[in-house]
């Protein structure tokens, strides 16, 4: 499969939700309904990513962030330093672009604004800590760069429709 970054992040989030549902007890009908909805959404994203002809997908891969070294470097920096207080001006300076040019280039490459991309990376890291460790939620929030546990809980709830505590359980 040739998935762009946006599809990969979306599918990853859906699989996390599906994993949670498989461990959840409760109303079986609602669980099955939600799991089916998640599976259909995953299937739709996969089918849409493969709908383009192979030559078109290869060209899209060549036009992806890997050909824009400046954008690839910024995305790499975000993935490496997501927990630090990254600023757009600092990132733009690192790749010798203006802030507005960097914003446009990242949006064109990923489909997300810089802020939204950083938020999604932090959310995925937070999800991993919640699911795979016993780190307290406030500490997990700090580890991914969020200043408060309440912000992390709210972001998690908006993304998953449940609290981190329920997800971990």
XYZ file of N, CA, C and O in Angstrom:
676
model
N 0.828 -1.191 0.000
C 0.000 0.000 0.000
C 0.864 1.243 0.000
O 1.903 1.278 0.653
N 0.404 2.246 -0.693
C 1.074 3.540 -0.694
C 0.144 4.526 0.004
O -0.798 5.019 -0.596
N 0.395 4.769 1.285
C -0.429 5.697 2.048
C 0.316 6.996 2.260
O 1.497 6.975 2.613
N -0.375 8.098 2.062
C 0.240 9.367 2.419
C 0.144 9.535 3.937
O -0.521 8.765 4.623
N 0.844 10.531 4.437
C 0.921 10.753 5.889
C -0.465 10.948 6.502
O -0.769 10.414 7.557
N -1.307 11.702 5.824
C -2.647 11.982 6.339
C -3.459 10.699 6.460
O -4.090 10.446 7.484
N -3.449 9.854 5.421
C -4.186 8.592 5.467
C -3.628 7.681 6.547
O -4.374 7.036 7.286
N -2.305 7.638 6.646
C -1.672 6.801 7.655
C -2.097 7.210 9.069
O -2.469 6.365 9.885
N -2.067 8.514 9.351
C -2.472 8.988 10.683
C -3.940 8.684 10.952
O -4.300 8.242 12.046
N -4.791 8.909 9.963
C -6.222 8.653 10.145
C -6.479 7.179 10.401
O -7.234 6.816 11.315
N -5.849 6.311 9.616
C -6.047 4.871 9.782
C -5.481 4.405 11.118
O -6.081 3.577 11.806
N -4.343 4.950 11.520
C -3.762 4.598 12.821
C -4.719 4.929 13.952
O -4.910 4.127 14.869
N -5.313 6.113 13.892
C -6.264 6.507 14.933
C -7.464 5.568 14.965
O -7.929 5.177 16.037
N -7.949 5.180 13.804
C -9.097 4.283 13.748
C -8.753 2.902 14.309
O -9.561 2.288 15.015
N -7.551 2.403 14.033
C -7.137 1.120 14.585
C -6.990 1.176 16.110
O -7.316 0.216 16.808
N -6.523 2.304 16.628
C -6.437 2.462 18.087
C -7.833 2.371 18.688
O -8.048 1.687 19.694
N -8.792 3.050 18.073
C -10.164 3.003 18.569
C -10.731 1.590 18.471
O -11.421 1.120 19.385
N -10.428 0.905 17.383
C -10.906 -0.470 17.200
C -10.301 -1.398 18.249
O -10.991 -2.257 18.813
N -9.022 -1.220 18.549
C -8.362 -2.018 19.586
C -9.036 -1.790 20.929
O -9.282 -2.729 21.687
N -9.324 -0.538 21.242
C -9.999 -0.222 22.490
C -11.347 -0.931 22.565
O -11.693 -1.517 23.586
N -12.103 -0.866 21.488
C -13.418 -1.509 21.480
C -13.315 -3.008 21.722
O -14.172 -3.591 22.377
N -12.272 -3.639 21.213
C -12.132 -5.081 21.381
C -11.879 -5.472 22.828
O -12.136 -6.597 23.226
N -11.395 -4.524 23.634
C -11.115 -4.804 25.044
C -12.225 -4.321 25.965
O -12.179 -4.557 27.161
N -13.208 -3.644 25.409
C -14.252 -3.016 26.204
C -15.400 -3.977 26.470
O -15.771 -4.766 25.615
N -15.921 -3.899 27.681
C -17.138 -4.654 27.974
C -18.285 -3.657 28.006
O -18.095 -2.472 28.222
N -19.462 -4.136 27.795
C -20.610 -3.230 27.793
C -21.653 -3.714 26.819
O -21.733 -4.910 26.512
N -22.437 -2.792 26.344
C -23.523 -3.114 25.432
C -22.949 -3.685 24.135
O -22.337 -2.968 23.356
N -23.152 -4.961 23.929
C -22.580 -5.650 22.780
C -23.060 -5.063 21.459
O -22.276 -4.885 20.535
N -24.331 -4.734 21.383
C -24.874 -4.173 20.148
C -24.198 -2.869 19.760
O -23.843 -2.664 18.606
N -24.009 -1.974 20.746
C -23.337 -0.704 20.465
C -21.886 -0.935 20.076
O -21.360 -0.269 19.187
N -21.228 -1.870 20.760
C -19.822 -2.157 20.466
C -19.671 -2.686 19.049
O -18.794 -2.244 18.301
N -20.520 -3.616 18.671
C -20.456 -4.187 17.322
C -20.767 -3.118 16.281
O -20.096 -3.026 15.247
N -21.748 -2.301 16.556
C -22.109 -1.229 15.627
C -20.942 -0.264 15.430
O -20.607 0.100 14.293
N -20.312 0.163 16.517
C -19.184 1.093 16.427
C -17.994 0.424 15.735
O -17.317 1.048 14.914
N -17.716 -0.852 16.061
C -16.602 -1.569 15.432
C -16.828 -1.685 13.925
O -15.903 -1.481 13.135
N -18.049 -1.977 13.529
C -18.377 -2.083 12.109
C -18.167 -0.736 11.419
O -17.586 -0.662 10.329
N -18.611 0.328 12.069
C -18.422 1.667 11.515
C -16.935 1.978 11.337
O -16.519 2.510 10.299
N -16.117 1.635 12.329
C -14.674 1.879 12.241
C -14.047 1.067 11.110
O -13.226 1.575 10.347
N -14.432 -0.186 10.990
C -13.887 -1.051 9.943
C -14.263 -0.517 8.563
O -13.438 -0.474 7.650
N -15.497 -0.088 8.395
C -15.918 0.475 7.106
C -15.149 1.746 6.785
O -14.784 1.977 5.632
N -14.911 2.559 7.795
C -14.152 3.789 7.574
C -12.726 3.466 7.159
O -12.181 4.077 6.232
N -12.114 2.484 7.829
C -10.754 2.050 7.466
C -10.745 1.530 6.034
O -9.879 1.893 5.230
N -11.724 0.697 5.712
C -11.812 0.147 4.365
C -11.949 1.257 3.323
O -11.274 1.250 2.292
N -12.794 2.235 3.608
C -12.991 3.347 2.688
C -11.685 4.109 2.460
O -11.331 4.424 1.317
N -10.961 4.390 3.543
C -9.689 5.096 3.409
C -8.681 4.286 2.598
O -7.956 4.828 1.767
N -8.635 2.972 2.831
C -7.707 2.124 2.084
C -8.080 2.053 0.609
O -7.217 2.146 -0.263
N -9.365 1.894 0.331
C -9.819 1.813 -1.060
C -9.541 3.134 -1.777
O -9.036 3.136 -2.900
N -9.838 4.255 -1.116
C -9.596 5.555 -1.743
C -8.114 5.780 -2.025
O -7.758 6.351 -3.045
N -7.255 5.297 -1.118
C -5.822 5.492 -1.334
C -5.311 4.639 -2.497
O -4.306 4.972 -3.109
N -6.000 3.554 -2.816
C -5.575 2.673 -3.899
C -6.366 2.878 -5.178
O -6.087 2.243 -6.186
N -7.348 3.765 -5.161
C -8.211 3.977 -6.320
C -7.470 4.599 -7.498
O -7.759 4.343 -8.644
N -6.472 5.430 -7.185
C -5.704 6.060 -8.256
C -4.857 5.005 -8.957
O -4.402 4.054 -8.328
N -4.597 5.150 -10.244
C -3.737 4.214 -10.960
C -2.336 4.187 -10.329
O -1.909 5.159 -9.715
N -1.649 3.071 -10.488
C -0.330 2.901 -9.883
C 0.611 4.028 -10.286
O 1.308 4.599 -9.447
N 0.631 4.399 -11.566
C 1.536 5.454 -12.005
C 1.230 6.767 -11.294
O 2.125 7.519 -10.941
N -0.062 7.028 -11.053
C -0.457 8.240 -10.348
C 0.002 8.193 -8.891
O 0.449 9.187 -8.341
N -0.110 7.005 -8.255
C 0.338 6.855 -6.862
C 1.838 7.053 -6.767
O 2.337 7.688 -5.853
N 2.581 6.514 -7.748
C 4.032 6.678 -7.741
C 4.391 8.150 -7.891
O 5.245 8.674 -7.178
N 3.708 8.845 -8.797
C 3.951 10.278 -8.954
C 3.595 11.031 -7.684
O 4.305 11.948 -7.282
N 2.506 10.645 -7.021
C 2.115 11.300 -5.772
C 3.170 11.052 -4.701
O 3.504 11.943 -3.922
N 3.723 9.846 -4.664
C 4.780 9.545 -3.698
C 6.015 10.394 -3.974
O 6.689 10.853 -3.060
N 6.321 10.596 -5.256
C 7.477 11.416 -5.596
C 7.256 12.878 -5.229
O 8.194 13.595 -4.925
N 5.997 13.308 -5.251
C 5.684 14.688 -4.904
C 5.437 14.858 -3.409
O 5.173 15.944 -2.948
N 5.528 13.775 -2.662
C 5.300 13.809 -1.216
C 6.439 14.551 -0.535
O 7.399 14.956 -1.183
N 6.362 14.704 0.789
C 7.373 15.486 1.485
C 8.817 15.071 1.212
O 9.705 15.875 1.373
N 9.052 13.851 0.754
C 10.423 13.427 0.518
C 11.100 14.264 -0.576
O 12.309 14.415 -0.560
N 10.327 14.799 -1.544
C 10.944 15.630 -2.568
C 11.112 17.070 -2.103
O 11.875 17.808 -2.680
N 10.375 17.453 -1.100
C 10.551 18.769 -0.486
C 11.394 18.559 0.747
O 10.886 18.264 1.815
N 12.692 18.667 0.580
C 13.591 18.410 1.695
C 13.295 19.304 2.887
O 13.390 18.867 4.028
N 12.891 20.549 2.613
C 12.604 21.456 3.711
C 11.398 20.979 4.529
O 11.433 20.941 5.751
N 10.342 20.538 3.845
C 9.150 20.047 4.544
C 9.457 18.729 5.248
O 9.054 18.517 6.393
N 10.193 17.855 4.581
C 10.564 16.585 5.213
C 11.357 16.835 6.493
O 11.139 16.167 7.510
N 12.257 17.806 6.464
C 13.039 18.132 7.653
C 12.148 18.669 8.769
O 12.295 18.289 9.934
N 11.189 19.511 8.424
C 10.271 20.056 9.431
C 9.424 18.938 10.035
O 9.264 18.859 11.260
N 8.888 18.052 9.202
C 8.080 16.945 9.723
C 8.920 16.026 10.592
O 8.462 15.564 11.645
N 10.139 15.771 10.171
C 11.046 14.952 10.973
C 11.311 15.633 12.325
O 11.300 14.982 13.365
N 11.537 16.928 12.290
C 11.769 17.680 13.523
C 10.562 17.588 14.442
O 10.709 17.390 15.654
N 9.377 17.700 13.896
C 8.158 17.587 14.708
C 8.076 16.210 15.341
O 7.776 16.071 16.527
N 8.366 15.157 14.569
C 8.304 13.797 15.112
C 9.386 13.548 16.159
O 9.184 12.757 17.072
N 10.508 14.212 16.028
C 11.599 14.026 16.988
C 11.446 14.903 18.227
O 11.832 14.493 19.319
N 10.909 16.115 18.040
C 10.888 17.078 19.147
C 9.476 17.515 19.507
O 9.264 18.626 19.975
N 8.489 16.638 19.313
C 7.093 16.976 19.571
C 6.852 17.411 21.015
O 5.939 18.174 21.299
N 7.672 16.945 21.948
C 7.463 17.268 23.361
C 8.020 18.633 23.734
O 7.689 19.175 24.788
N 8.835 19.207 22.875
C 9.404 20.524 23.193
C 8.467 21.625 22.715
O 7.497 21.379 22.006
N 8.777 22.818 23.087
C 7.961 23.966 22.722
C 8.400 24.480 21.348
O 9.130 25.451 21.243
N 7.954 23.804 20.297
C 8.322 24.170 18.934
C 7.573 25.424 18.497
O 6.380 25.560 18.747
N 8.260 26.318 17.830
C 7.591 27.497 17.283
C 7.725 27.474 15.764
O 8.701 26.954 15.211
N 6.749 28.057 15.105
C 6.766 28.109 13.652
C 7.967 28.912 13.171
O 8.629 28.529 12.204
N 8.278 29.992 13.865
C 9.419 30.818 13.435
C 10.732 30.036 13.548
O 11.595 30.134 12.674
N 10.867 29.237 14.594
C 12.073 28.419 14.757
C 12.175 27.379 13.642
O 13.233 27.192 13.036
N 11.062 26.711 13.353
C 11.054 25.707 12.286
C 11.345 26.358 10.933
O 12.108 25.805 10.128
N 10.748 27.504 10.683
C 10.971 28.207 9.410
C 12.437 28.609 9.265
O 13.019 28.476 8.181
N 13.043 29.082 10.349
C 14.462 29.457 10.307
C 15.339 28.250 9.980
O 16.299 28.358 9.231
N 15.001 27.086 10.554
C 15.799 25.878 10.324
C 15.840 25.469 8.856
O 16.795 24.844 8.418
N 14.785 25.788 8.115
C 14.733 25.378 6.703
C 14.797 26.572 5.755
O 14.541 26.428 4.561
N 15.119 27.737 6.278
C 15.284 28.958 5.483
C 14.059 29.306 4.647
O 14.158 29.603 3.456
N 12.902 29.245 5.280
C 11.653 29.659 4.642
C 10.994 30.718 5.517
O 11.244 30.767 6.726
N 10.139 31.506 4.916
C 9.325 32.403 5.729
C 8.268 31.555 6.438
O 7.970 30.435 6.012
N 7.705 32.090 7.494
C 6.680 31.348 8.231
C 5.489 31.019 7.340
O 4.972 29.896 7.370
N 5.063 31.987 6.540
C 3.902 31.750 5.676
C 4.218 30.711 4.595
O 3.380 29.863 4.279
N 5.424 30.748 4.038
C 5.806 29.751 3.030
C 5.862 28.358 3.653
O 5.445 27.374 3.033
N 6.373 28.285 4.871
C 6.424 26.990 5.560
C 5.020 26.473 5.834
O 4.739 25.295 5.592
N 4.148 27.337 6.297
C 2.760 26.916 6.570
C 2.110 26.362 5.309
O 1.465 25.320 5.335
N 2.290 27.080 4.193
C 1.692 26.631 2.925
C 2.288 25.310 2.471
O 1.566 24.411 2.023
N 3.607 25.155 2.584
C 4.269 23.932 2.117
C 3.847 22.728 2.948
O 3.596 21.646 2.403
N 3.756 22.905 4.262
C 3.344 21.789 5.115
C 1.892 21.434 4.842
O 1.542 20.256 4.732
N 1.050 22.431 4.688
C -0.367 22.184 4.413
C -0.528 21.450 3.075
O -1.309 20.507 2.951
N 0.251 21.854 2.077
C 0.177 21.204 0.764
C 0.673 19.761 0.836
O 0.146 18.888 0.154
N 1.677 19.486 1.656
C 2.257 18.148 1.738
C 1.454 17.195 2.612
O 1.409 16.006 2.338
N 0.848 17.719 3.684
C 0.198 16.831 4.652
C -1.315 16.971 4.700
O -1.995 16.078 5.194
N -1.819 18.112 4.241
C -3.249 18.367 4.375
C -3.604 18.973 5.722
O -4.771 19.239 5.995
N -2.608 19.178 6.575
C -2.831 19.722 7.907
C -2.028 21.008 8.084
O -0.963 21.160 7.497
N -2.533 21.876 8.948
C -1.727 23.014 9.355
C -0.598 22.490 10.242
O -0.676 21.369 10.758
N 0.431 23.291 10.420
C 1.531 22.887 11.302
C 1.027 22.585 12.703
O 1.406 21.581 13.311
N 0.188 23.465 13.232
C -0.338 23.277 14.586
C -1.141 21.974 14.688
O -0.991 21.211 15.637
N -1.998 21.705 13.693
C -2.820 20.496 13.704
C -1.937 19.252 13.559
O -2.172 18.233 14.198
N -0.916 19.335 12.722
C -0.011 18.203 12.545
C 0.702 17.886 13.859
O 0.756 16.734 14.285
N 1.231 18.900 14.516
C 1.891 18.711 15.808
C 0.906 18.139 16.826
O 1.245 17.220 17.580
N -0.310 18.658 16.836
C -1.334 18.157 17.753
C -1.593 16.665 17.523
O -1.674 15.890 18.471
N -1.694 16.265 16.267
C -1.971 14.852 15.953
C -0.798 13.958 16.357
O -1.002 12.850 16.847
N 0.415 14.425 16.139
C 1.584 13.641 16.559
C 1.570 13.481 18.073
O 1.769 12.382 18.599
N 1.325 14.577 18.786
C 1.262 14.499 20.249
C 0.137 13.579 20.708
O 0.305 12.791 21.640
N -1.008 13.669 20.058
C -2.138 12.825 20.423
C -1.811 11.347 20.221
O -2.111 10.514 21.076
N -1.175 11.012 19.105
C -0.797 9.618 18.871
C 0.197 9.124 19.918
O 0.100 7.996 20.403
N 1.161 9.964 20.293
C 2.124 9.584 21.332
C 1.426 9.432 22.678
O 1.712 8.514 23.439
N 0.490 10.334 22.977
C -0.278 10.259 24.228
C -1.098 8.971 24.254
O -1.130 8.271 25.264
N -1.761 8.651 23.134
C -2.539 7.413 23.041
C -1.665 6.207 23.336
O -2.081 5.282 24.048
N -0.472 6.203 22.778
C 0.446 5.084 23.002
C 0.799 4.964 24.487
O 0.787 3.865 25.044
N 1.108 6.081 25.130
C 1.434 6.053 26.555
C 0.248 5.585 27.393
O 0.421 4.827 28.347
N -0.932 6.024 27.041
C -2.131 5.616 27.776
C -2.365 4.116 27.610
O -2.641 3.412 28.574
N -2.224 3.634 26.396
C -2.531 2.232 26.107
C -1.440 1.274 26.565
O -1.737 0.169 27.015
N -0.192 1.680 26.461
C 0.915 0.739 26.665
C 1.698 0.926 27.956
O 2.688 0.230 28.153
N 1.290 1.852 28.815
C 2.056 2.069 30.038
C 1.123 2.376 31.199
O -0.082 2.514 31.024
N 1.707 2.490 32.357
C 0.941 2.861 33.542
C 1.317 4.266 34.006
O 1.038 4.648 35.137
N 1.941 5.031 33.134
C 2.334 6.397 33.440
C 1.065 7.194 33.773
O 0.068 7.092 33.047
N 1.085 7.961 34.868
C -0.092 8.800 35.170
C -0.399 9.745 34.003
O 0.505 10.193 33.297
N -1.660 10.049 33.822
C -2.080 10.845 32.671
C -1.429 12.225 32.661
O -1.059 12.726 31.604
N -1.296 12.842 33.821
C -0.669 14.165 33.882
C 0.783 14.084 33.412
O 1.255 14.954 32.676
N 1.478 13.028 33.809
C 2.877 12.844 33.381
C 2.939 12.543 31.883
O 3.798 13.055 31.171
N 2.023 11.726 31.396
C 1.980 11.420 29.960
C 1.729 12.697 29.157
O 2.342 12.906 28.110
N 0.854 13.552 29.657
C 0.580 14.827 28.983
C 1.853 15.665 28.902
O 2.171 16.225 27.860
N 2.589 15.758 30.004
C 3.842 16.522 30.002
C 4.875 15.884 29.074
O 5.616 16.583 28.388
N 4.910 14.561 29.028
C 5.892 13.857 28.200
C 5.704 14.147 26.708
O 6.659 14.099 25.945
N 4.466 14.413 26.305
C 4.214 14.688 24.886
C 4.188 16.176 24.571
O 3.992 16.555 23.418
N 4.379 17.019 25.584
C 4.484 18.447 25.325
C 3.268 19.275 25.678
O 3.238 20.474 25.401
N 2.242 18.662 26.266
C 1.081 19.428 26.685
C 1.296 19.928 28.099
O 1.821 19.209 28.949
N 0.870 21.133 28.357
C 1.143 21.761 29.646
C 0.201 21.299 30.747
O 0.522 21.451 31.923
N -0.925 20.737 30.391
C -1.858 20.324 31.439
C -2.534 19.001 31.096
O -2.768 18.686 29.930
N -2.859 18.275 32.155
C -3.564 17.005 31.978
C -4.981 17.261 31.470
O -5.517 16.452 30.697
N -5.588 18.380 31.881
C -6.954 18.657 31.434
C -6.993 18.891 29.919
O -7.932 18.464 29.242
N -5.960 19.549 29.388
C -5.886 19.743 27.927
C -5.760 18.381 27.237
O -6.420 18.126 26.225
N -4.915 17.502 27.776
C -4.722 16.176 27.190
C -6.020 15.364 27.234
O -6.384 14.716 26.245
N -6.710 15.409 28.378
C -7.976 14.673 28.494
C -9.006 15.196 27.489
O -9.701 14.407 26.839
N -9.086 16.515 27.357
C -10.054 17.100 26.422
C -9.725 16.714 24.982
O -10.618 16.352 24.206
N -8.450 16.789 24.614
C -8.037 16.416 23.246
C -8.322 14.943 22.992
O -8.803 14.573 21.921
N -8.030 14.117 23.969
C -8.267 12.681 23.839
C -9.760 12.407 23.689
O -10.174 11.620 22.841
N -10.560 13.067 24.510
C -12.007 12.861 24.452
C -12.569 13.303 23.103
O -13.414 12.616 22.519
N -12.108 14.452 22.580
C -12.573 14.919 21.262
C -12.224 13.908 20.174
O -12.994 13.698 19.246
N -11.069 13.283 20.291
C -10.628 12.343 19.271
C -11.312 10.985 19.386
O -11.640 10.371 18.380
N -11.514 10.516 20.630
C -11.983 9.144 20.837
C -13.392 9.019 21.402
O -13.932 7.923 21.447
N -13.934 10.120 21.906
C -15.260 10.047 22.495
C -15.272 9.352 23.843
O -16.317 8.890 24.308
N -14.112 9.257 24.462
C -13.997 8.632 25.790
C -12.790 9.213 26.496
O -11.916 9.795 25.872
N -12.736 9.009 27.792
C -11.627 9.537 28.571
C -10.409 8.618 28.442
O -10.551 7.425 28.126
N -9.223 9.147 28.727
C -8.041 8.280 28.732
C -8.155 7.141 29.751
O -7.706 6.033 29.505
N -8.810 7.420 30.877
C -8.996 6.389 31.909
C -9.820 5.220 31.364
O -9.481 4.059 31.533
N -10.920 5.547 30.681
C -11.757 4.499 30.097
C -11.002 3.743 29.017
O -11.111 2.520 28.904
N -10.218 4.464 28.243
C -9.421 3.839 27.180
C -8.406 2.875 27.773
O -8.244 1.762 27.292
N -7.726 3.292 28.842
C -6.715 2.442 29.481
C -7.365 1.210 30.107
O -6.788 0.123 30.064
N -8.529 1.395 30.689
C -9.220 0.275 31.337
C -9.573 -0.795 30.322
O -9.509 -1.962 30.575
